[in-house]
Coordinates of C-alpha atoms in Angstrom, one line a residue:
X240 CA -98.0 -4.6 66.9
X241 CA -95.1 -2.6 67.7
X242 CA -93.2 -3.8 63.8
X243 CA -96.2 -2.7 61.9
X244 CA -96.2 0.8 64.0
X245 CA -92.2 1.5 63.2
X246 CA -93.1 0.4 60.0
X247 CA -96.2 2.8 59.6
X248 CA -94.0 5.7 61.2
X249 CA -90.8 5.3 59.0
X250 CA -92.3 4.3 55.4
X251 CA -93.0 8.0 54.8
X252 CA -89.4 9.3 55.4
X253 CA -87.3 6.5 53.7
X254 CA -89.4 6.3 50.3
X255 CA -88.2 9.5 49.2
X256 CA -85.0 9.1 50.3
X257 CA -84.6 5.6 48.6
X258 CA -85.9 6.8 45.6
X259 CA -83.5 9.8 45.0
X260 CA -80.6 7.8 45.4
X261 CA -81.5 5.4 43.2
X262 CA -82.3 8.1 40.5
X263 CA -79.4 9.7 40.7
X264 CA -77.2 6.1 40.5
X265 CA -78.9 5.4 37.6
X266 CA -78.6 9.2 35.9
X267 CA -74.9 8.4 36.8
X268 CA -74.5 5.4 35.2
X269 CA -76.8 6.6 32.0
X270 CA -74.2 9.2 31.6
X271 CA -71.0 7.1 31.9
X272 CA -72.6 5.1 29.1
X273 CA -73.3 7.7 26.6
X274 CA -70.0 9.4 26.9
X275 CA -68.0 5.9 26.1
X276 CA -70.5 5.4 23.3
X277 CA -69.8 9.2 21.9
X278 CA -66.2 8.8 22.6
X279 CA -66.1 5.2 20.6
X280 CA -68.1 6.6 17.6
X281 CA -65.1 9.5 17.4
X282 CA -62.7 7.2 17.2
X283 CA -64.2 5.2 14.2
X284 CA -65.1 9.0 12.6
X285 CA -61.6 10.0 12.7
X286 CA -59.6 6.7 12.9
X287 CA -58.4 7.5 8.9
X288 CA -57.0 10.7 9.8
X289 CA -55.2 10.2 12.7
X290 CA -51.5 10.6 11.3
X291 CA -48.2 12.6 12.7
X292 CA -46.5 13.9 9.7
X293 CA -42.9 15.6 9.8
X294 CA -40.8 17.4 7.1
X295 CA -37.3 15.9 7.1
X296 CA -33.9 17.2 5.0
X297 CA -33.1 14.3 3.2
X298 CA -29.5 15.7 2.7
X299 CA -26.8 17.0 4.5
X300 CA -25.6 21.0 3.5
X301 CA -22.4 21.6 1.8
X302 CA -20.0 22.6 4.5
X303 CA -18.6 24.5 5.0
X304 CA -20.8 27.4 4.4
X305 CA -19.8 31.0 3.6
X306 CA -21.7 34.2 2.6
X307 CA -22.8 34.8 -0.7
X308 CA -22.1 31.2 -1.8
X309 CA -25.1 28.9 -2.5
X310 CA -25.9 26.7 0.1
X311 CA -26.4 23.0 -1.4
X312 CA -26.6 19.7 0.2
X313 CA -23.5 17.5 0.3
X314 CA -24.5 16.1 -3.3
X315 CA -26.8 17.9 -5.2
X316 CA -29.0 20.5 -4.0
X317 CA -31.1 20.5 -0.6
X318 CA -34.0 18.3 -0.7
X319 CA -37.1 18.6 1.9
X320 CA -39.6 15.9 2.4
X321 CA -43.3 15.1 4.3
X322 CA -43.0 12.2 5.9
X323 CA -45.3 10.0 8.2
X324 CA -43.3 9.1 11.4
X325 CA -45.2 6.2 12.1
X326 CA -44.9 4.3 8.8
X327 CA -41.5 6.2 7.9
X328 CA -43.0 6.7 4.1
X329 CA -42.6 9.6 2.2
X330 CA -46.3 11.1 1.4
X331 CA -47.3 11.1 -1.6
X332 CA -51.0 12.0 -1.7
X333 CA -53.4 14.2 -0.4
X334 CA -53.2 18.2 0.3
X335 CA -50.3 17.5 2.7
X336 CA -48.3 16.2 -0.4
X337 CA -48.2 19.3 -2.5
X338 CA -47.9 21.8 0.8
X339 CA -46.4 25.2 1.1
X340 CA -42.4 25.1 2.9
X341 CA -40.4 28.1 4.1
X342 CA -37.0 27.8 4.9
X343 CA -35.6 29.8 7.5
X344 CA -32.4 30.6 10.1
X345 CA -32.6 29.1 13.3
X346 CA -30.3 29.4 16.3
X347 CA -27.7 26.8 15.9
X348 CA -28.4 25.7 20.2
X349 CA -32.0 25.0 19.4
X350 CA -32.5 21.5 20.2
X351 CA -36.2 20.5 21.4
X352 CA -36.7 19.0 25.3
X353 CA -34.9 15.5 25.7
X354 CA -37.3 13.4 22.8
X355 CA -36.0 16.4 20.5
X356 CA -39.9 17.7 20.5
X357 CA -40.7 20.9 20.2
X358 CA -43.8 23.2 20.4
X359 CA -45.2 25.6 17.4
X360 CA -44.2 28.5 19.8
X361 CA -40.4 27.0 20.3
X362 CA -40.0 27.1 17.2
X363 CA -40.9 30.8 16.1
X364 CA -39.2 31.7 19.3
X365 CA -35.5 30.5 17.5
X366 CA -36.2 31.5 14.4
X367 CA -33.1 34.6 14.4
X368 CA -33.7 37.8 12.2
X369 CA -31.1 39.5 10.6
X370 CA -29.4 42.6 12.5
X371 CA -30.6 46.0 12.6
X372 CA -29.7 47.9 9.8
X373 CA -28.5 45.1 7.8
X374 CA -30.2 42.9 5.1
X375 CA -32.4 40.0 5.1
X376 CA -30.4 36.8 6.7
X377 CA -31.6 34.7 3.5
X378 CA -31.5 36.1 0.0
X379 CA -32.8 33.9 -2.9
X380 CA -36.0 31.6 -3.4
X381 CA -36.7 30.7 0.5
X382 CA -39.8 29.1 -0.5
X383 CA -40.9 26.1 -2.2
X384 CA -43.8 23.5 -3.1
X385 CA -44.0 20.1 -2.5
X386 CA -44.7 17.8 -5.9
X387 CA -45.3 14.0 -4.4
X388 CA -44.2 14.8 -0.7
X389 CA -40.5 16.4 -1.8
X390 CA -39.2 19.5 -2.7
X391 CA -36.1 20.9 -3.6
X392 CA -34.8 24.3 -2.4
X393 CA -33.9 26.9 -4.9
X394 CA -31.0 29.0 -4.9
X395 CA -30.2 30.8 -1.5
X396 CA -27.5 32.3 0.5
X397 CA -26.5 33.7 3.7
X398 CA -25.8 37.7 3.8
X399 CA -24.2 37.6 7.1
X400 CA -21.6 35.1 9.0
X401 CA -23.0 33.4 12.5
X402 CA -20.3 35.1 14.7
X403 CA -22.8 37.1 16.3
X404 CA -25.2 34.5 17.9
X405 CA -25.7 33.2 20.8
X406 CA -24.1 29.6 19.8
X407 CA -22.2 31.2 17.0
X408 CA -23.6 28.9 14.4
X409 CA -26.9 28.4 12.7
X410 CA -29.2 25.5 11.5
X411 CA -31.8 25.7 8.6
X412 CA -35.2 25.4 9.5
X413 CA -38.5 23.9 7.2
X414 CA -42.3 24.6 7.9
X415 CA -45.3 24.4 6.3
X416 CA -46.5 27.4 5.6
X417 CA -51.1 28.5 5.0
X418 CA -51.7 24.9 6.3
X419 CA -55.1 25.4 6.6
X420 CA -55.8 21.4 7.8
X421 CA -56.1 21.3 11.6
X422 CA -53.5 18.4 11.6
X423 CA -50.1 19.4 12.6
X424 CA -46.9 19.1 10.3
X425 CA -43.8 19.2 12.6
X426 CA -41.1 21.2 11.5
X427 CA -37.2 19.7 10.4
X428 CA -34.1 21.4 11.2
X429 CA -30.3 20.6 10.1
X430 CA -27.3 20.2 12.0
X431 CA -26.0 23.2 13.4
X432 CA -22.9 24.7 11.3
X433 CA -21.0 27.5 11.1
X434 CA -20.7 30.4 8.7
X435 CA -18.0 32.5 7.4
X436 CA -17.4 35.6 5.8
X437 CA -16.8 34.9 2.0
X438 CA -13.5 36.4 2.2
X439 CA -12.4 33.5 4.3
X440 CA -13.3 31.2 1.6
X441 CA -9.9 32.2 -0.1
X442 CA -8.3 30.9 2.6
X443 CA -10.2 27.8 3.4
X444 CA -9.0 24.2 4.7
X445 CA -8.3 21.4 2.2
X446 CA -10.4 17.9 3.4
X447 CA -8.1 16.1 2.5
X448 CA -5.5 18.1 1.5
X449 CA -3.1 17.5 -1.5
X450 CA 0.6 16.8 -1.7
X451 CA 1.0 20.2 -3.8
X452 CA -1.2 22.0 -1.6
X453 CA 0.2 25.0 0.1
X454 CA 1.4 24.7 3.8
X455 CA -0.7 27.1 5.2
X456 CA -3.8 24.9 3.9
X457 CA -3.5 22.3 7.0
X458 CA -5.5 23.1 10.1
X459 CA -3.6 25.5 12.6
X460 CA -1.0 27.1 10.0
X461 CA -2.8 30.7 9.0
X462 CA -1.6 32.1 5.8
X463 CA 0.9 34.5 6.2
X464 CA 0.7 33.9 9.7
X465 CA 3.6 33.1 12.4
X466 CA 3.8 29.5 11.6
X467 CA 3.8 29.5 7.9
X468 CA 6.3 32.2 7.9
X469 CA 8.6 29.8 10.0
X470 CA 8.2 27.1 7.6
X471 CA 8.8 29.2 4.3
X472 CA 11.8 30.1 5.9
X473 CA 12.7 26.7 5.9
X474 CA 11.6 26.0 2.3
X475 CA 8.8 24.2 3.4
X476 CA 5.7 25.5 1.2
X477 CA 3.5 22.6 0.4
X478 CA 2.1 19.8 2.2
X479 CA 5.0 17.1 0.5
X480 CA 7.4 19.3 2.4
X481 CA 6.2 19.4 5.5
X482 CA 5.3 15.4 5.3
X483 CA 8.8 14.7 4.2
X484 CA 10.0 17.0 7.1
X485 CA 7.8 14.7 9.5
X486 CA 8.6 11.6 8.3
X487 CA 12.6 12.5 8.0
X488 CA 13.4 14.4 11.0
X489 CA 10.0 14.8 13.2
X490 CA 12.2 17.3 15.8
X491 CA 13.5 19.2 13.8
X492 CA 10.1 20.1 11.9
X493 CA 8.7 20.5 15.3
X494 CA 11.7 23.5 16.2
X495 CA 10.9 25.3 13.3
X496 CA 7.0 25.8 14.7
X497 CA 8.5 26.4 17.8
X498 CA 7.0 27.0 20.7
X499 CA 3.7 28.9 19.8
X500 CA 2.2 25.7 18.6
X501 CA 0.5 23.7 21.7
X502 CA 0.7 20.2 21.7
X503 CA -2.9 20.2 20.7
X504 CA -2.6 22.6 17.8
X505 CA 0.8 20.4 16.7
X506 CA -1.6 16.8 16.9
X507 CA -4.2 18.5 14.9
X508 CA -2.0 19.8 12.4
X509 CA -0.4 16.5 12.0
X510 CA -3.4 14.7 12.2
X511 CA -4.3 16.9 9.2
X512 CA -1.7 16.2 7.3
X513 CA -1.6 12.4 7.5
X514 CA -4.8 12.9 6.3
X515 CA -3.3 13.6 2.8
X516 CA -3.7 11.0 -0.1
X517 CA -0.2 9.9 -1.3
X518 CA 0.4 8.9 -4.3
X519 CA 1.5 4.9 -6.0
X520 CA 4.9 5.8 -6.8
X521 CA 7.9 4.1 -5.3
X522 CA 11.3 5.0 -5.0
X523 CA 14.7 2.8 -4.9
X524 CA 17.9 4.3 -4.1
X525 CA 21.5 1.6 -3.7
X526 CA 24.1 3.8 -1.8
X527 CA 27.6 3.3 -4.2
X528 CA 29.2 -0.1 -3.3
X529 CA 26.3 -2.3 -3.1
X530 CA 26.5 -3.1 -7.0
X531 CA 22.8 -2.4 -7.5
X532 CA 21.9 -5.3 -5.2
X533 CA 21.1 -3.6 -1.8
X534 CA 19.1 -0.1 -1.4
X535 CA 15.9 1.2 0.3
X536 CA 12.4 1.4 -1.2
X537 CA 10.7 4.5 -0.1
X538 CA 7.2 6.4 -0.8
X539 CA 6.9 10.1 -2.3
X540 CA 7.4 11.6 1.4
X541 CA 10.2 9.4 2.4
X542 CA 8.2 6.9 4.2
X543 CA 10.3 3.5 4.2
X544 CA 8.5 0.7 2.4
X545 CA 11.2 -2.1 2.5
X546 CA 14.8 -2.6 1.8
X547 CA 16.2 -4.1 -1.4
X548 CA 19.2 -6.7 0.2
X549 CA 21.2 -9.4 -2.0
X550 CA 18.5 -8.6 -4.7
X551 CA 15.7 -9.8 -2.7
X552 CA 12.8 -7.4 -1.7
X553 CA 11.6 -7.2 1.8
X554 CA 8.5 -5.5 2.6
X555 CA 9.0 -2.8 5.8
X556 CA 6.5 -5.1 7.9
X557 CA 9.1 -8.0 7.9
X558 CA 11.8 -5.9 9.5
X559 CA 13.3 -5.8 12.5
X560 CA 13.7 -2.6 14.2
X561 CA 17.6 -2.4 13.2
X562 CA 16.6 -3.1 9.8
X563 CA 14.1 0.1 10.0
X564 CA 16.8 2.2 11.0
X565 CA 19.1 1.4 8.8
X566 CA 16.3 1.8 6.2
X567 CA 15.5 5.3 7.9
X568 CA 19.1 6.3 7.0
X569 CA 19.3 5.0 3.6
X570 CA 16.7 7.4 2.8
X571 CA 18.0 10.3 4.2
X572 CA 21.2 9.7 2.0
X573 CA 18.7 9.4 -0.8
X574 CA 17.2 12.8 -0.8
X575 CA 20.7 14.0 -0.4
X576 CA 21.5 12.5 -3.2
X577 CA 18.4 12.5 -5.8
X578 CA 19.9 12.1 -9.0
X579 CA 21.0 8.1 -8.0
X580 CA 17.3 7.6 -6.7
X581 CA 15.0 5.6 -9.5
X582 CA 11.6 6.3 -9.5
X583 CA 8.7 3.4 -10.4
X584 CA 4.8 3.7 -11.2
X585 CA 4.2 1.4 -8.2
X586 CA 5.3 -1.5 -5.8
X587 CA 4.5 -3.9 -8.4
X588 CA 6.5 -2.6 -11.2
X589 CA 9.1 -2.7 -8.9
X590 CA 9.0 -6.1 -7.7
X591 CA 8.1 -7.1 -11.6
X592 CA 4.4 -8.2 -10.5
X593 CA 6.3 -11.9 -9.7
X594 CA 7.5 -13.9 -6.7
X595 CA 10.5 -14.4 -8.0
X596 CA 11.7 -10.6 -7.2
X597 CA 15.3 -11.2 -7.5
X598 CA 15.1 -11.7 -11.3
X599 CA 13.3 -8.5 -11.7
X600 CA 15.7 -6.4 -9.1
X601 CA 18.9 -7.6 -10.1
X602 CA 21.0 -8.4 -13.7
X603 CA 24.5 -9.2 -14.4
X604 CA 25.2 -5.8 -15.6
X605 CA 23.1 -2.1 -15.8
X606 CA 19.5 -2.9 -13.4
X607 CA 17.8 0.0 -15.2
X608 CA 17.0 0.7 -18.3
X609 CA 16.5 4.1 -19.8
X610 CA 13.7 4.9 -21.8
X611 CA 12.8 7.8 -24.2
X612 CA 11.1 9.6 -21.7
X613 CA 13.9 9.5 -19.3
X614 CA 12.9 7.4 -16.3
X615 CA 14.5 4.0 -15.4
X616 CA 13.1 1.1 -14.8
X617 CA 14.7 -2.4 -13.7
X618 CA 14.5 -4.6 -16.7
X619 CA 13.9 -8.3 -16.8
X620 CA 12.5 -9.8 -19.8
X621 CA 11.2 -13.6 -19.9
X622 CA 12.0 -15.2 -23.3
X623 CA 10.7 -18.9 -23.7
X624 CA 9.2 -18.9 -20.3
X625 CA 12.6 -18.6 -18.9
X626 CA 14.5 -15.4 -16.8
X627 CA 17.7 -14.6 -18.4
X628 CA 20.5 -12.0 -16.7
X629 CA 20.8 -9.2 -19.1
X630 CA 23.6 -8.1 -20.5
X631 CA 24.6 -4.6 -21.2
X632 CA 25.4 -3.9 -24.9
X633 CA 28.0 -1.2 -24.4
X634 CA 30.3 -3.7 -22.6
X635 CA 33.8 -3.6 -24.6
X636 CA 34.1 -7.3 -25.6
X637 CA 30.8 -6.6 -27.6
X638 CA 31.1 -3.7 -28.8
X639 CA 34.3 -4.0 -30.2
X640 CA 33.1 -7.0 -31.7
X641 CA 30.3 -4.8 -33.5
X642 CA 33.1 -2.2 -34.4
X643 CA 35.3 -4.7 -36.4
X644 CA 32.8 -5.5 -38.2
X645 CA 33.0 -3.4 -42.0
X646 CA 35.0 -0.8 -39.9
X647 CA 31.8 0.7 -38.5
X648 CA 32.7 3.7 -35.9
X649 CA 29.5 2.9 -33.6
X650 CA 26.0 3.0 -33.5
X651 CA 25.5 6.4 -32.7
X652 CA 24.9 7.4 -36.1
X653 CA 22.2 5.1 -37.1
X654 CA 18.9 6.4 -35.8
X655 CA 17.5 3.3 -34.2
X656 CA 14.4 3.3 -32.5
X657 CA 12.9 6.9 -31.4
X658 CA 14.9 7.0 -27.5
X659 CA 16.4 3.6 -27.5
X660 CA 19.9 2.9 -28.5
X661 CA 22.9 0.9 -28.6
X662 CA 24.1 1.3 -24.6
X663 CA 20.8 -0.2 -23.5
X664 CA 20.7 -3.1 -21.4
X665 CA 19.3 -6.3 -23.3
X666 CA 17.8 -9.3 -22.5
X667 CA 18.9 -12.3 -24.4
X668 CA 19.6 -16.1 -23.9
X669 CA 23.4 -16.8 -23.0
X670 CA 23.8 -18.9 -26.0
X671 CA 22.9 -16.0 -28.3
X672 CA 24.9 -13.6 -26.7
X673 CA 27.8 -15.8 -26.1
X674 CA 27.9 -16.3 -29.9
X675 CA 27.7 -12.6 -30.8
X676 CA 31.4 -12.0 -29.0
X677 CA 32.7 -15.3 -30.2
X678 CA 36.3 -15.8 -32.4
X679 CA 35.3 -14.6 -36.3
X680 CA 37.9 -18.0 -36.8
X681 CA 35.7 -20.2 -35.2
X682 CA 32.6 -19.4 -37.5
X683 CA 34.8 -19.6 -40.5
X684 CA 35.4 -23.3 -39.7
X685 CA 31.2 -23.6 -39.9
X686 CA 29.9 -21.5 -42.4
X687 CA 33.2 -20.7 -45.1
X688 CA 31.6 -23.0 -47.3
X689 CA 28.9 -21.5 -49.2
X690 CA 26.8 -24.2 -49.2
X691 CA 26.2 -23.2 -45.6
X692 CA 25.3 -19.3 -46.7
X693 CA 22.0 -21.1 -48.6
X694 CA 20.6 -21.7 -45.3
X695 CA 20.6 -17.6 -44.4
X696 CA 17.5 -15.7 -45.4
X697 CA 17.1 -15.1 -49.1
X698 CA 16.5 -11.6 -49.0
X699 CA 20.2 -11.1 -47.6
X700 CA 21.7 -13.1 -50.3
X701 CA 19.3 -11.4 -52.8
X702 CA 21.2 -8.1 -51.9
X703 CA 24.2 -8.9 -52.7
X704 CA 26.3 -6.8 -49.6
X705 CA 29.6 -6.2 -48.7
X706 CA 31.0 -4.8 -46.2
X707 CA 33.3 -2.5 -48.4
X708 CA 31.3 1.1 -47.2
X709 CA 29.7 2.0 -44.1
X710 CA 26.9 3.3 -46.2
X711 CA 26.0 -0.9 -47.1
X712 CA 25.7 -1.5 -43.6
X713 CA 23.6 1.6 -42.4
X714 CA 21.3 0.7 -45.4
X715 CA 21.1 -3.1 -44.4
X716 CA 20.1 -2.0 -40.6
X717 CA 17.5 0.7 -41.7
X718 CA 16.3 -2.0 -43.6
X719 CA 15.4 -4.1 -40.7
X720 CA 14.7 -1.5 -38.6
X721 CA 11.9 0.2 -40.8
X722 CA 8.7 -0.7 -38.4
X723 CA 4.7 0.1 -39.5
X724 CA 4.7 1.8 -35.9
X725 CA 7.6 4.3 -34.1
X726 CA 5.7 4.0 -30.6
X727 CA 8.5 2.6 -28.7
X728 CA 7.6 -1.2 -27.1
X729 CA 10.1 -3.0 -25.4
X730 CA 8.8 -6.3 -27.1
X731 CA 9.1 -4.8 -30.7
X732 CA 12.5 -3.1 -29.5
X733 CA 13.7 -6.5 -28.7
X734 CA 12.7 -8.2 -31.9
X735 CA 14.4 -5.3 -33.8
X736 CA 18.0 -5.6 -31.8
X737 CA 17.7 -9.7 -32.9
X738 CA 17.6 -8.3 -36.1
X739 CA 20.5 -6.2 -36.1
X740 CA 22.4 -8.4 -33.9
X741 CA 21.7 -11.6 -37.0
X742 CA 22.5 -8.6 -39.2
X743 CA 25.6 -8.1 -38.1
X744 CA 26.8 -11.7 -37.7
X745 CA 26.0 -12.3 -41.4
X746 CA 27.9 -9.5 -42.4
X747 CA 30.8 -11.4 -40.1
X748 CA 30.4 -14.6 -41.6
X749 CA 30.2 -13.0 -44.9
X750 CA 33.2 -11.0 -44.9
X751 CA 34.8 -14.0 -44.0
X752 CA 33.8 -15.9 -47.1
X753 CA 34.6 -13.4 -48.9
X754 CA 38.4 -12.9 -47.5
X755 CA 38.9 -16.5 -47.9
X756 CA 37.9 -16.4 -51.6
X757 CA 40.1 -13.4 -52.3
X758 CA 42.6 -15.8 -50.7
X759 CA 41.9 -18.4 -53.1
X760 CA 42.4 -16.5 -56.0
X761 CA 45.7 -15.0 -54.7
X762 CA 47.5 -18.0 -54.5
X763 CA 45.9 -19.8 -57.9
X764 CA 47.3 -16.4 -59.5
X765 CA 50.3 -16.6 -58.1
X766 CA 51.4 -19.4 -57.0
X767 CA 55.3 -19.0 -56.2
X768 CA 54.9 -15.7 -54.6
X769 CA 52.9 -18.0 -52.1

């Protein structure tokens, strides 16, 4: 009795109450649902479109940069591309592909927030204009149109140096320009760099520098400046100088800059100058005494590259720290005296491109060998597979030996070979030699008979010679001598001196003969004067 009254009293009050929450639960929840489904069905509308496209400089600029000179990219001229940062591909279709760019000066401290991301506004906000009263910041073509996603920028330069900024330098800036999709294109920026007045490009740094470069090109030495005065004073104008200085005598270069130069300036200037590409060539100087068989090696700024002892070579990295020194000595006596230093193309034409390195450095006589256009070079020659020591043609045993032959004065006045003459050193086996200074008796004994002269080449005998006139002689070796070809070749100058020297040794034998006929005939004529 007493449920079913509660029950009577309170249906009333909790029926409306009930049913509003309910309602609204289920509005709620209605709501929720819709919204996902509208959110979902955006996604799949718009899934194709969702991209985050960048422009990028696909080149580095030309540094360094000065005004009024064209600003290029490090090899060709400054190239701008769209690309899609998730994929990293270039884009080559679509409206974004063939989009508006304008290039323009940003300040060179603008770098984005810590991801290097930047808003629209950040970007205009950087964007520096040129100073009052003074002309546009870029002159030239500052726009261009993409063909395929890339672009190249046309011809433009700065009208003012960066020296008044905020960072002192600037960086080149690239955005789309009318973009008239509601998808963003980020905008690319360079490195920061600075810019110069085009006056200063006269007096621009060398990277690297040169050997023949003026002094005042390394970093820290202004032209005309304190420094560079110093060292002209000194005769020290080009980078080789002032290498040479440092390699030589390191304190004393360090004087001459004196004080005024930190230590910093003085490692950057080395540093600089190291930096200079040196040359193959190799130089060998042997201080008098040492018989060609002991001397230094050294580069083009004195730089020791091994020493030269008992004719062996020895590379500067199997020294021992005497050994350097004494090295570092020998070629400060060599650039006091230069006119005993011989110069080669390389390490390997000194050495003669062979392990065995003593045959190529040292002969029995002259090392060097002077060619027509004056340099020296040590000469070795391999005949039959086999090193012979050379010996030197102007020796007296063997030249007297050519001098007694048909009364000849010398060689001098036969033009041999364009640059190469008599006083060469040769390279010849020691049999041939040997036989070319031997007693004119002892050849008699072999070839007096004439049966023996049948064996010589027919041409000679054809002739007919004697040895009565000079004139025979210098018409028998011009005769041998006459080449298709005047280039001088050690190879064909070799052949040509085995010539002469067979030349001259018939003539020998021959004027023996023909002594020992007149001989003959003296005594059958008369015989009791005899």
């Amino acid at each position: 009795m007493k449920i079913q009254s509660v029950q009577h009293f309170l249906e009333p009050v909790l029926e409306p109450l009930i049913r509003r929450v309910v309602k609204e639960e289920v509005e709620l929840a209605l709501k929720k649902h819709l919204a996902n489904m509208k959110r979902n069905s955006e996604k799949e509308v718009h899934f194709p479109e969702s991209r985050s496209l960048q422009l990028q400089f696909l080149n580095n600029l030309s540094l360094p940069v000065f005004t009024g000179a064209r600003i290029e990219g490090d090899d060709s001229s400054i190239k701008v591309a769209l690309v899609d940062t998730l994929t990293g591909q270039i884009v080559t279709s679509g409206s974004e592909s063939s989009a508006k760019v304008e290039i323009v000066v940003l300040e060179g401290d603008f770098d984005g927030d810590e991801s290097d991301n930047w808003t629209i506004e950040d970007f205009k906000n950087n964007i520096v204009r040129e100073r009052e009263g003074k002309k546009p910041l870029l002159t030239g073509d500052a726009f261009l149109t993409l063909k395929e996603g890339i672009g190249s920028v046309g011809e433009i330069s700065f009208t003012d140096n960066s020296s008044w900024t905020r960072s002192r330098r600037f960086r080149l800036g690239a955005r789309v320009v009318d973009n008239t999709d509601e998808t963003r294109v980020r905008e690319a920026k360079t490195d920061s760099f600075i810019v110069r007045d085009h006056r200063g490009e006269l007096y621009k740094k060398h990277h690297p520098p040169v050997l023949f470069d003026e002094v005042w090109r390394l970093e820290k030495i202004g032209k005309d400046g304190a420094f560079h005065k110093r060292l002209s004073r000194e005769s020290i104008n080009t980078v080789k100088d002032f290498l040479t200085l440092l390699v030589l005598d390191l304190s004393r270069l360090r004087h001459i800059l004196g004080t005024g130069m930190s230590t910093k300036m003085w490692e950057v200037t080395v540093e600089h100058a190291r930096t200079c590409v040196l040359d193959k060539r190799v130089y060998l100087y042997c201080p008098p005494g040492t018989q060609q068989k002991s001397g230094v090696v050294f580069n083009v700024v004195g730089q020791v590259m091994g020493l030269l002892s008992e004719c062996q070579y020895v590379p500067i990295d199997k020294l021992s720290e005497t050994q350097k020194a004494e090295a570092q000595n020998l070629v400060i006596c060599a650039f006091k005296h230069w006119e005993e230093v011989v110069s080669f193309e390389d390490e390997a034409s000194l050495t003669g491109g062979s392990s065995h390195s003593s045959n190529a450095l040292c002969t029995s006589s002259l090392p060097m060998t002077e060619i027509s256009n004056g340099s020296k070079i040590l000469a070795s020659h391999k005949m039959d597979g086999a090193d012979y020591s050379q010996l030197n043609a102007a020796s007296p045993d063997i030249i007297s030996s050519i001098y007694s032959v048909g009364g000849v004065s010398g060689l001098d006045d036969y033009n041999l070979i364009d640059g190469l003459r008599y006083d060469q050193a040769l390279s010849y086996p020691g049999q041939i030699a040997n036989s070319l200074i031997c007693d004119t008796d002892s050849i008699s004994q072999t070839f007096c008979d004439e049966d023996h002269l049948r064996f010589f080449d027919t041409d000679l005998q054809s002739q007919n010679l004697s040895l009565e006139s000079p004139a025979d002689l210098q018409s028998a070796v011009d005769g041998f001598l006459m080449t298709r070809s005047t280039t001088l070749a050690m190879g064909k100058a070799q052949r040509r001196w085995t010539k002469l020297f067979s030349v001259l040794k018939w003539f020998s034998i021959r004027k023996i003969v023909t002594l020992k006929r007149i001989h003959t005939r003296e005594i059958q004529r008369y015989p009791t004067g005899m």
